[in-house]
CSV table of C-alpha atoms in Angstrom, one decimal:
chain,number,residue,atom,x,y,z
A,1,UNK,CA,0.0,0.0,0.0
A,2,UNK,CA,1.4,3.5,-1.0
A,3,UNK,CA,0.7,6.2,1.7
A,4,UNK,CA,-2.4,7.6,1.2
A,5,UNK,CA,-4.3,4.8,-0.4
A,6,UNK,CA,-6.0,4.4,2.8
A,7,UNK,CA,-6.8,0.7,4.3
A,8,UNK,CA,-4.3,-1.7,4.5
A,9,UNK,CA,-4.0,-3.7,0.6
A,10,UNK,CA,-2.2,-7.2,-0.6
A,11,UNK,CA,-2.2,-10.6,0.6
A,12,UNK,CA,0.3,-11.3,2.7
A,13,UNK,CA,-0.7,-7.7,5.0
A,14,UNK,CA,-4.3,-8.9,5.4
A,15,UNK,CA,-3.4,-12.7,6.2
A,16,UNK,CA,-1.4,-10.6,9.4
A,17,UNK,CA,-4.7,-8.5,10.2
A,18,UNK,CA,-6.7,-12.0,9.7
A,19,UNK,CA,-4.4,-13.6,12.1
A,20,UNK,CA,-4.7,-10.8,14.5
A,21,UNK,CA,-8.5,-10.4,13.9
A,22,UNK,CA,-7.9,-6.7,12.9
A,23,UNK,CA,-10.2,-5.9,10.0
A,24,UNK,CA,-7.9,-4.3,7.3
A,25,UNK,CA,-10.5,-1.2,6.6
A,26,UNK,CA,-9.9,-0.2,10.3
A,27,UNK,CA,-6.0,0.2,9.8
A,28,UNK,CA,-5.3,3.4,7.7
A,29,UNK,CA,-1.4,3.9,7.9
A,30,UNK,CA,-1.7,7.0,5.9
A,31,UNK,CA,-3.2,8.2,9.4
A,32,UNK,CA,-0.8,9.0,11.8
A,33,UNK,CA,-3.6,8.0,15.0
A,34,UNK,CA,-2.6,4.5,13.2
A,35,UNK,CA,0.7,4.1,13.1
A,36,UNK,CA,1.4,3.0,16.5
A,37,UNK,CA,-1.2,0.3,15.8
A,38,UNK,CA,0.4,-0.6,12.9
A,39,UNK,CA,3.7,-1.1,14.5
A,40,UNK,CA,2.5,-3.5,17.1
A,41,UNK,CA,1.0,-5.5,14.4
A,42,UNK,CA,4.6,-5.7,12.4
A,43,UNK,CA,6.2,-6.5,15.8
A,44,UNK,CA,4.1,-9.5,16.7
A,45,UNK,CA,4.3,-10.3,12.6
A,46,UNK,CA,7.9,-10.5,12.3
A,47,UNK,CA,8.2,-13.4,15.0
A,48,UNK,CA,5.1,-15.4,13.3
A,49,UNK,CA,5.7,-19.2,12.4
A,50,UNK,CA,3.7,-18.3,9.2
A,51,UNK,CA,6.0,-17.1,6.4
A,52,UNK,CA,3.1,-15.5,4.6
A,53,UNK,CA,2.4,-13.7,8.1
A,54,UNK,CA,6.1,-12.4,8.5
A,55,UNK,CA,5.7,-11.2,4.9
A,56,UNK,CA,2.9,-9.0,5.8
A,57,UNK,CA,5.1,-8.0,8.4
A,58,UNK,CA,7.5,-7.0,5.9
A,59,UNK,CA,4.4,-5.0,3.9
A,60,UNK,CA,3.5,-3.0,7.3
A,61,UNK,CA,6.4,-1.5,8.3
A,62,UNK,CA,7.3,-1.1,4.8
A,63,UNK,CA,4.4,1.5,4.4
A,64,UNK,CA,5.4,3.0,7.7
A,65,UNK,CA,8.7,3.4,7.4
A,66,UNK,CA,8.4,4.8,3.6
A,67,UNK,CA,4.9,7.2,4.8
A,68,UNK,CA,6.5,8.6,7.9
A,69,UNK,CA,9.7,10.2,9.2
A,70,UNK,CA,9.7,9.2,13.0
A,71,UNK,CA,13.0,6.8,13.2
A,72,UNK,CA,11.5,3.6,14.1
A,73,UNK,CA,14.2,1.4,15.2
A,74,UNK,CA,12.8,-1.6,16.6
A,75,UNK,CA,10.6,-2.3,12.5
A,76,UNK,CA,14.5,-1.9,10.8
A,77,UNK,CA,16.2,-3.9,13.5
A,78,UNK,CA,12.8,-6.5,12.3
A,79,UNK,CA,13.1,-6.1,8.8
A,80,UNK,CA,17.1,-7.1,9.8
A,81,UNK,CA,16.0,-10.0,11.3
A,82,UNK,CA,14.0,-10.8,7.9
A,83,UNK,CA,16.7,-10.6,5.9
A,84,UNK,CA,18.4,-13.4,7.9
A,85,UNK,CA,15.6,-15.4,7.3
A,86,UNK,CA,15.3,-18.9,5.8
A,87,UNK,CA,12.1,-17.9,3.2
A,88,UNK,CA,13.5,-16.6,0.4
A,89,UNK,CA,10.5,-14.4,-0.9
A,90,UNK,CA,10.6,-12.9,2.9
A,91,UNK,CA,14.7,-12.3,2.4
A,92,UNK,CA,13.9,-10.7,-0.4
A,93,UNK,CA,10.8,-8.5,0.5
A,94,UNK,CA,13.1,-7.4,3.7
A,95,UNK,CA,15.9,-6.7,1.4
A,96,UNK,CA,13.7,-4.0,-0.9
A,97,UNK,CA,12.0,-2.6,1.9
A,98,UNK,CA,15.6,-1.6,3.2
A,99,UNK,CA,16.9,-0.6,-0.2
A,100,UNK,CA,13.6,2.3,-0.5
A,101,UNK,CA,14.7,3.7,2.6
A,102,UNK,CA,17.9,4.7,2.0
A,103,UNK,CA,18.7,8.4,0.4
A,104,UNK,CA,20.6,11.0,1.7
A,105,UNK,CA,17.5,12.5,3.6
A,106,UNK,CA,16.9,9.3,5.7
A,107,UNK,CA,15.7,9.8,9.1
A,108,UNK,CA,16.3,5.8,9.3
A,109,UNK,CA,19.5,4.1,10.0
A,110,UNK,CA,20.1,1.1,7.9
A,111,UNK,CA,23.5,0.7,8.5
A,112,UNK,CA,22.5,-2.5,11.0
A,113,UNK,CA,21.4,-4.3,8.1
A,114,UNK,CA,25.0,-4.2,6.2
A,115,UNK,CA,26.1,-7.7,7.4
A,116,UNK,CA,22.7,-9.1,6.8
A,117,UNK,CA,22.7,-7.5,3.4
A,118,UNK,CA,26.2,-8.8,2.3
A,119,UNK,CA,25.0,-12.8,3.1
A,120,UNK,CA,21.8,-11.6,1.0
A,121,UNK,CA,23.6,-10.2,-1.9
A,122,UNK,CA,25.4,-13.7,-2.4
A,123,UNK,CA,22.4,-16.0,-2.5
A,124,UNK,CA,21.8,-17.7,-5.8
A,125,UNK,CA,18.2,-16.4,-6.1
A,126,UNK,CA,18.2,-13.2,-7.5
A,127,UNK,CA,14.8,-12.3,-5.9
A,128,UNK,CA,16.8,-12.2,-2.7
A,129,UNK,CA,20.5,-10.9,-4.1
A,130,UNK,CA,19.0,-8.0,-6.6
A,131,UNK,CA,17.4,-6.2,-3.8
A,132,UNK,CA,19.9,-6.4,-1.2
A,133,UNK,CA,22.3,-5.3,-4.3
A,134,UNK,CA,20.7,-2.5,-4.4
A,135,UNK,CA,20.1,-1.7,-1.0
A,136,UNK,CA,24.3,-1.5,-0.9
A,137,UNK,CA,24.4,0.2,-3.7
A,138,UNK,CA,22.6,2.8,-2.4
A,139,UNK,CA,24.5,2.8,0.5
A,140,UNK,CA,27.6,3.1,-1.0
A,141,UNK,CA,29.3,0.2,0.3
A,142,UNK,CA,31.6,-1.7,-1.8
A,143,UNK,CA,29.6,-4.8,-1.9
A,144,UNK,CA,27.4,-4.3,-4.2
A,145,UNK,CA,30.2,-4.8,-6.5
A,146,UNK,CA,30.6,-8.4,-6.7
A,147,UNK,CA,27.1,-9.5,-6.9
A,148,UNK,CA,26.6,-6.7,-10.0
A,149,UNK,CA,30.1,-8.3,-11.4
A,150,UNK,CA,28.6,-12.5,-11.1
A,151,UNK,CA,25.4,-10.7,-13.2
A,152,UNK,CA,27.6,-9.0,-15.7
A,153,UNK,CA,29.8,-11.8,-16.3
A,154,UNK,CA,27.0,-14.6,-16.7
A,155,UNK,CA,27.9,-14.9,-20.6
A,156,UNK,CA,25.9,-12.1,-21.3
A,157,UNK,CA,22.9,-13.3,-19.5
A,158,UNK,CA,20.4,-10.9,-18.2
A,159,UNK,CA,19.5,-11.5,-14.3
A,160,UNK,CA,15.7,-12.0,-13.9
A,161,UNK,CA,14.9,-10.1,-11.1
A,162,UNK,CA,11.3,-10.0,-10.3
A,163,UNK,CA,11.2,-7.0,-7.5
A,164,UNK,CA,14.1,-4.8,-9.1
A,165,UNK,CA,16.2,-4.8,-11.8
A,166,UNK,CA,20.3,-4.5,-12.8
A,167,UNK,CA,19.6,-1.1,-14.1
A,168,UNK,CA,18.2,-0.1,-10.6
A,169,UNK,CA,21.2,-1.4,-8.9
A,170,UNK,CA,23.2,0.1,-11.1
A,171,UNK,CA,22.2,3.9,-11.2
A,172,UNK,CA,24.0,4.6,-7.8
A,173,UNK,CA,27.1,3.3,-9.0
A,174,UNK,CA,28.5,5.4,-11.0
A,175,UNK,CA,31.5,5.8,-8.9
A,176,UNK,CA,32.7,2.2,-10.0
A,177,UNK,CA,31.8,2.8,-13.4
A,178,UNK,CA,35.6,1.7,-14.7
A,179,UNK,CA,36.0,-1.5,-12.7
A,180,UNK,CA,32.0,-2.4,-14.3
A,181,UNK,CA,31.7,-1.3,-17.7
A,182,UNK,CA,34.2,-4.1,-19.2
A,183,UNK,CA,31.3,-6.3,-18.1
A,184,UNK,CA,28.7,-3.9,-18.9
A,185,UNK,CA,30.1,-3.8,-22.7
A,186,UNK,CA,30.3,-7.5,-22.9
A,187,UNK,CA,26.3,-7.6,-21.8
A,188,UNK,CA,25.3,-4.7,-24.2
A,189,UNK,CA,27.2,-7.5,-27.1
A,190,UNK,CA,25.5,-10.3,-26.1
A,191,UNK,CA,21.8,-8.6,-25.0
A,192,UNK,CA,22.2,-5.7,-27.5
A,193,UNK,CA,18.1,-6.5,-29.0
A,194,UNK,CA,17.0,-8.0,-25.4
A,195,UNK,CA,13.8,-5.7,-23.8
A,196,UNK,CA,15.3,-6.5,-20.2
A,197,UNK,CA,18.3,-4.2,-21.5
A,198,UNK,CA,16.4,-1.2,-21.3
A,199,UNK,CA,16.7,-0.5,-17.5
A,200,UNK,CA,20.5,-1.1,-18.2
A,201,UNK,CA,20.6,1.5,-20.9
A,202,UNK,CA,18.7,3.9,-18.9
A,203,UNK,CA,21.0,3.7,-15.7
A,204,UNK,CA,24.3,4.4,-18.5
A,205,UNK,CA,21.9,7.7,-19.5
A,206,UNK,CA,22.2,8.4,-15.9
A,207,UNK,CA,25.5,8.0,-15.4
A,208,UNK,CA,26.2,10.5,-18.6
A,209,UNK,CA,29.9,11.2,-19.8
A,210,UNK,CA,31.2,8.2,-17.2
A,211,UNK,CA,29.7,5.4,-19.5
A,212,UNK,CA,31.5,7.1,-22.4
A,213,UNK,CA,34.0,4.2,-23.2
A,214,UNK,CA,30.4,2.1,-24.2
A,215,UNK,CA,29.9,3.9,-27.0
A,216,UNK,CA,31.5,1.6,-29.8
A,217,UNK,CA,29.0,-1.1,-28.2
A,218,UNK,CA,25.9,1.5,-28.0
A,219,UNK,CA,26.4,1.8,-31.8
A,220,UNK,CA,26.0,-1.7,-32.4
A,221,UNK,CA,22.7,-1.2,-29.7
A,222,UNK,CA,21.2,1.8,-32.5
A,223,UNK,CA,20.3,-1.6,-34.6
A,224,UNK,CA,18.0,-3.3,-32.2
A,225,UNK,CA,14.8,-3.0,-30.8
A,226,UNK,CA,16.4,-1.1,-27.9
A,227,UNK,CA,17.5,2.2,-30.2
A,228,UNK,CA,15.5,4.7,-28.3
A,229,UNK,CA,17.5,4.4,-25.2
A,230,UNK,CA,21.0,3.7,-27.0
A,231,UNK,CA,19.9,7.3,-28.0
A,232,UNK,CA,19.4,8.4,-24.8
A,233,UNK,CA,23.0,7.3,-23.3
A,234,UNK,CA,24.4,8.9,-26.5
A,235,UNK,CA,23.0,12.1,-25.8
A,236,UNK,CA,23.8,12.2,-22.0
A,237,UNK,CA,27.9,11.0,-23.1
A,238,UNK,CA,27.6,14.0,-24.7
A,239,UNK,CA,31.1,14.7,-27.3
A,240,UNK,CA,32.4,11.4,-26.4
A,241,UNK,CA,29.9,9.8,-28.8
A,242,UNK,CA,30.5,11.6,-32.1
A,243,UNK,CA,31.2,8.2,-33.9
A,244,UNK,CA,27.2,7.9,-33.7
A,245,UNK,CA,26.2,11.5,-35.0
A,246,UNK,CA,25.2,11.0,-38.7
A,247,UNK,CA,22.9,8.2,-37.5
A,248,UNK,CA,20.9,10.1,-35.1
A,249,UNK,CA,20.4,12.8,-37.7
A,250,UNK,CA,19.3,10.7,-40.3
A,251,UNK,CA,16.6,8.8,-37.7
A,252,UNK,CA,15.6,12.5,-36.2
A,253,UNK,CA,14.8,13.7,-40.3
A,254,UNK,CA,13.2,10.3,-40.8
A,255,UNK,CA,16.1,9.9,-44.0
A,256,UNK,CA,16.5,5.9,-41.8
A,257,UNK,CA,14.1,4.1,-40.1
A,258,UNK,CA,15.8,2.4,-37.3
A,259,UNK,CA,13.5,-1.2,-35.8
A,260,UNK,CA,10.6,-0.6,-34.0
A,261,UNK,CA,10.9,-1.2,-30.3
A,262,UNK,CA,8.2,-4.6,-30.2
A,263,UNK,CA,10.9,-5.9,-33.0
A,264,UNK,CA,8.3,-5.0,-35.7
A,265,UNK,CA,9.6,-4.5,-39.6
A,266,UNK,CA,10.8,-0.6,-40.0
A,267,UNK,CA,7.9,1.1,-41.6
A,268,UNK,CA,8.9,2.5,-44.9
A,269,UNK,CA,10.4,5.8,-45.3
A,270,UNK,CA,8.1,8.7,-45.5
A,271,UNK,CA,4.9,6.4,-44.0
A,272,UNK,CA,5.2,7.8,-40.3
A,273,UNK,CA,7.9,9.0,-38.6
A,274,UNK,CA,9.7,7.4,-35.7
A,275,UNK,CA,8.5,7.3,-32.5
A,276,UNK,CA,12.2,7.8,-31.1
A,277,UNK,CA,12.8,10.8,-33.2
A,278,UNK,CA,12.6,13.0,-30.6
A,279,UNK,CA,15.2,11.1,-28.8
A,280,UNK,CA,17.5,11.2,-31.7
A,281,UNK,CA,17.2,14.9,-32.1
A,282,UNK,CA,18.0,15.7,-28.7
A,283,UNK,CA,20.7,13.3,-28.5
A,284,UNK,CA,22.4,14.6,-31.7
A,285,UNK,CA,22.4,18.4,-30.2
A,286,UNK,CA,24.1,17.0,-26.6
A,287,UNK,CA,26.4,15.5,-28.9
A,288,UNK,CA,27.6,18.2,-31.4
A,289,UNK,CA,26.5,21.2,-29.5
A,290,UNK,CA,24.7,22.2,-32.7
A,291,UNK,CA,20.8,22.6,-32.4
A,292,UNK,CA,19.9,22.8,-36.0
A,293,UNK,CA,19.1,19.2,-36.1
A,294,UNK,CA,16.9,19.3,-33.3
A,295,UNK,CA,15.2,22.5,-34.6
A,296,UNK,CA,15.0,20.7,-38.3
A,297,UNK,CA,12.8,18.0,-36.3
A,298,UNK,CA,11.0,20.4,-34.4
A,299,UNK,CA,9.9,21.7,-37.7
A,300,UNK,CA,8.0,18.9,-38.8
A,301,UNK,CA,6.8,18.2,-35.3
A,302,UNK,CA,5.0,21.2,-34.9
A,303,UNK,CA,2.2,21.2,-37.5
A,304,UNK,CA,1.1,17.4,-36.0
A,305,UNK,CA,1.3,19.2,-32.5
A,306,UNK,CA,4.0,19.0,-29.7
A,307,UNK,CA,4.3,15.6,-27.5
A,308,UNK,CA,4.3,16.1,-24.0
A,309,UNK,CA,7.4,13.4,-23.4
A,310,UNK,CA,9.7,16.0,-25.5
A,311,UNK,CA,8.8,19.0,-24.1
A,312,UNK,CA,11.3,18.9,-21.0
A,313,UNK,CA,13.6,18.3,-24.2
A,314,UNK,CA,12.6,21.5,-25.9
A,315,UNK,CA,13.2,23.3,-22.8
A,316,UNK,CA,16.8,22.5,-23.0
A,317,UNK,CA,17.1,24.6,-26.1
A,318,UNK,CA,15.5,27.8,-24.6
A,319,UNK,CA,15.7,31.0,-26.1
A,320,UNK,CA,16.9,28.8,-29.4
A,321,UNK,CA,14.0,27.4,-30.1
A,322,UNK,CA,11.7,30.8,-29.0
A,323,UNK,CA,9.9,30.5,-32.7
A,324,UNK,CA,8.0,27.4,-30.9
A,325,UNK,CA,6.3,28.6,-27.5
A,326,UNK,CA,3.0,28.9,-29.9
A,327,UNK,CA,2.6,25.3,-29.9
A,328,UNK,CA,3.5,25.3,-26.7
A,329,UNK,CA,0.9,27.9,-25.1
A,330,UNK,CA,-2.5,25.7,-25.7
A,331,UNK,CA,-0.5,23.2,-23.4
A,332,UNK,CA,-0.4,25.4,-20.3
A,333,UNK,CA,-4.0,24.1,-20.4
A,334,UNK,CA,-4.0,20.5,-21.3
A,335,UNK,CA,-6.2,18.1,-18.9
A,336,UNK,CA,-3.0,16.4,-18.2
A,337,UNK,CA,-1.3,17.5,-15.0
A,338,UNK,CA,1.8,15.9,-16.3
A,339,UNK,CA,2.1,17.9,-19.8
A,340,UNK,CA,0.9,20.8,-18.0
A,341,UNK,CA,3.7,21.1,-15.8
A,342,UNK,CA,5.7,20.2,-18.0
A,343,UNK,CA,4.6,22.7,-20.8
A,344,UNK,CA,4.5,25.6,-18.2
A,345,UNK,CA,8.4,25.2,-17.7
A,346,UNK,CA,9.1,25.0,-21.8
A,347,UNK,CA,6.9,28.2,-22.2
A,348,UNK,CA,9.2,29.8,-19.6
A,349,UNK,CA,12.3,28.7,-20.5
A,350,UNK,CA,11.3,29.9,-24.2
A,351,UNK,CA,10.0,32.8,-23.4
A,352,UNK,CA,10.7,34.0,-19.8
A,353,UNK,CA,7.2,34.7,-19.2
A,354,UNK,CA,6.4,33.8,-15.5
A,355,UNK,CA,2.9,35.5,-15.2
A,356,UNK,CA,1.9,32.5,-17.4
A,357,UNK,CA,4.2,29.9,-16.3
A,358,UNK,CA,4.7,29.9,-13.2
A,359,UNK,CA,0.5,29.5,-11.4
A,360,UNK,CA,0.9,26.0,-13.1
A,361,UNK,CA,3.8,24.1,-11.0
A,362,UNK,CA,2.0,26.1,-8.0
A,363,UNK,CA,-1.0,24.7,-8.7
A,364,UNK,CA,0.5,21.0,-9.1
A,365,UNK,CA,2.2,21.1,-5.7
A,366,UNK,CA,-1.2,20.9,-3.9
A,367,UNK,CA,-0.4,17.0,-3.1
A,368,UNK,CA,2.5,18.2,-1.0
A,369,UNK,CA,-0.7,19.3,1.1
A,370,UNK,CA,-1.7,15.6,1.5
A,371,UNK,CA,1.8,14.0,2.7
A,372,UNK,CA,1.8,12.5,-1.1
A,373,UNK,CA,4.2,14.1,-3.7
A,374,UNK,CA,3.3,12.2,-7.7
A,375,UNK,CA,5.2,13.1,-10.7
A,376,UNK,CA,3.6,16.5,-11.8
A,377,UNK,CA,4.3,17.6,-8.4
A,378,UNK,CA,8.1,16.4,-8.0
A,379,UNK,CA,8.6,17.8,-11.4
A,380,UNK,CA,7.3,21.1,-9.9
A,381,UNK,CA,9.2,21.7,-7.0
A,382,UNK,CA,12.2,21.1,-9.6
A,383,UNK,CA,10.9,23.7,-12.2
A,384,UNK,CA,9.8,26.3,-9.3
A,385,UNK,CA,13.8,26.0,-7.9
A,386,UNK,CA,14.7,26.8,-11.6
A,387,UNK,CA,11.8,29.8,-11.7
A,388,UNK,CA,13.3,31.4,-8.3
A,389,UNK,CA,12.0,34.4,-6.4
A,390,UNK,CA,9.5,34.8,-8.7
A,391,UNK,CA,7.6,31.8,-7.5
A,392,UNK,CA,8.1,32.4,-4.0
A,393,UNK,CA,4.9,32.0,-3.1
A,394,UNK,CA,5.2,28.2,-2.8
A,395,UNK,CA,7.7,28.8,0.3
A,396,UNK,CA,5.4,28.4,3.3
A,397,UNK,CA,4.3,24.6,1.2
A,398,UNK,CA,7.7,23.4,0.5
A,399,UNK,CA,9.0,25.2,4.2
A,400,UNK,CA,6.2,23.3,6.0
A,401,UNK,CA,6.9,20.5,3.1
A,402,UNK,CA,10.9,20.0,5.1
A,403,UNK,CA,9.4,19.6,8.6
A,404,UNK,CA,6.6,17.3,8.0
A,405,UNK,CA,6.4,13.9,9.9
A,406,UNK,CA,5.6,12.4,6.7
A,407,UNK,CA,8.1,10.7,4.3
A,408,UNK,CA,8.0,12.0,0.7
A,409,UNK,CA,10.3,10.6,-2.5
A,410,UNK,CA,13.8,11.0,-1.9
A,411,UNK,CA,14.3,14.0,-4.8
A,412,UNK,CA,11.8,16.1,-3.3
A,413,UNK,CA,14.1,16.9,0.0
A,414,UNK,CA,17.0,18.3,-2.1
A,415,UNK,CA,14.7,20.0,-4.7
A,416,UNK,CA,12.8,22.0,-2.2
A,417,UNK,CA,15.4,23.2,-0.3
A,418,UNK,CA,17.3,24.2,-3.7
A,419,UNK,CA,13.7,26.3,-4.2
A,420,UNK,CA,13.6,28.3,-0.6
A,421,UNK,CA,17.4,29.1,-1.4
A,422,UNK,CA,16.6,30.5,-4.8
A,423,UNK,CA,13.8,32.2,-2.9
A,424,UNK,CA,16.3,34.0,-0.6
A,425,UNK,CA,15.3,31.7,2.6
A,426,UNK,CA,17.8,30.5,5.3
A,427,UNK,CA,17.4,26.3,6.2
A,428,UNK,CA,17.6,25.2,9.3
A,429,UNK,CA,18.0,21.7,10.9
A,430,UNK,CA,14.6,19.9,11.1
């Protein structure tokens, strides 16, 4: 259950309320009169005979720990005791739950768990070793390296993780990038067309100019079904991945049709143009520095009407690509919180008009109000740290936002406090 969904949801939680006659509808952990409840329940859980008991265990003070800020000791030093366990499924349940609550604005200590996480990350299942993987990973401690280096060194074989994924373990890791991208290179070979690759290829696009020496290998990757998120780590490498230039600009112009990403035939050129084009475009800017590409594409785009997913793209060009903030105006006002959020920061970023821009990311930080925080609104608190004093009126929210007892996603924290800055506030210590 995600905060804020109210009663208690999945099978293994309600088998707990079952055993302990509690009627699930009665135990709302998105209410903080509740919570205390709710952590008795996980206590007496975690030391059930039942596995599927202990696993709703696991759920409980999942939701608590990820809803709410209070350090609660005694569920980590349980979900500790989980990991240790002899069911696998509840290893690796524990093993997630500890990996989602680490970030840099924790108000829980892990670090308890490291010894039960390093026995994890060597277990043969990888339900059980991806998570605890990644829960290093995020921690920063070195062993998440040899698990990650068993995966990439399976002849080419892509782990099937069911609660996770390589590319999730991966993305903090950046820092080791050297001593992993021999293996990584040798997967991309092997797995270059595989659809479980794409997590992998979007972890690289994270980790930007660092994955540069995977280029040669990305090139090959342009041919498969995975081609839209080759494109992506090509565009975040940034100069380092000339070779692939001419390519992208022919697939951003629609001159080539690369495969389709369900591993359909290429549609014939001139028929409809590529769903990745965008991708390409942006990708071949980042990599030559010249936009005239990406404004070529934009030029064809226009008439058929601007997507939402490449609007945050056409904000990257600015003031460059001013002759396009018509198409984006009628936006500002689309039923989609998403596109309109996103829309208001192209328009600005075009244009520099905040009267217009700016009452939409205001507007999409109400959940803030709630203890919840969706896309739209994370995207905001980003875009109103960009805007500055000039959207100042969302410091009280995002000021009240920092000293809530609930738990919001980890990139809120650094983005808000980036926004009071840029509003001219001084932090404290919560």
């Amino acid at each position: 259950m995600a905060l804020g969904t109210g009663a208690v949801h999945g099978f293994a939680a309600r088998k707990l309320l079952a055993a302990e006659g509690v009627d699930p509808d009665d135990l709302r952990l998105d209410e903080s009169a509740h919570v205390d409840r709710g952590v008795a329940l996980a206590l007496r859980g975690f030391d059930s005979a039942s596995s599927v008991v202990v696993e709703g265990a696991v759920c409980i003070a999942s939701d608590i720990l990820q809803g709410w800020r209070a350090p609660r000791p005694e569920l980590v030093a349980g979900l500790v005791r989980c990991v240790e366990s002899r069911q696998s499924h509840v290893r690796g349940d524990a093993a997630l739950a500890l990996a989602r609550l680490v970030s840099a604005d924790s108000t829980q200590d892990v670090t308890s768990a490291v010894r039960a996480l390093l026995a994890a990350a060597d277990d043969p299942y990888e339900r059980v070793a991806g998570p605890a993987a990644l829960a290093l990973a995020r921690l920063g401690h070195p062993g998440a390296l040899a698990p990650v280096q068993r995966w990439l060194e399976a002849g080419g074989r892509l782990p099937l993780f069911l609660a996770t994924s390589l590319g999730e373990v991966l993305r903090p890791m950046v820092g080791s990038a050297d001593v992993l991208l021999p293996g990584i290179r040798r997967l991309l070979v092997h797995s270059a067309g595989h659809e479980g690759l794409r997590p992998v290829l979007s972890a690289l696009a994270v980790w930007g100019p660092a994955a540069g020496a995977a280029v040669p290998e990305l090139l090959s990757t342009l041919a498969t079904r995975n081609v839209r998120w080759a494109c992506d780590v090509l565009g975040s490498i940034g100069a380092a991945a000339a070779p692939a230039a001419d390519v992208l600009a022919g697939f951003a112009l629609g001159v080539s049709q690369p495969p389709r990403h369900d591993g359909g035939t290429p549609l014939p050129i001139g028929i409809r143009r590529w769903h990745g084009a965008q991708n390409a475009a942006w990708a071949h800017w980042r990599i030559t520095g010249d936009p005239k590409v990406f404004l070529a594409f934009l030029e064809g785009e226009t008439p058929r009407g601007l997507g939402y997913a490449g609007l945050p793209r056409l904000a990257e060009l600015g003031p460059r690509a001013g002759r396009y903030a018509t198409a984006v105006r009628p936006l500002l006002e689309s039923p989609g919180p998403w596109t309109r959020v996103q829309a208001a920061h192209a328009w600005w970023r075009l244009t520099g008009d905040t009267d217009a821009a700016v009452p939409v990311p205001l507007a999409a930080l109400a959940p803030l109000n709630s203890g919840r925080a969706d896309e739209p609104c994370r995207a905001a608190v980003e875009y109103v740290a960009r805007v500055g004093a000039q959207a100042s009126a969302a410091k009280p929210l995002l000021e009240a936002t920092l000293t809530s007892d609930r738990r919001f996603p980890a990139d809120v924290y650094p983005a808000a406090r980036t926004a009071l800055l840029a509003f001219g506030a001084t932090l404290s210590p919560r």
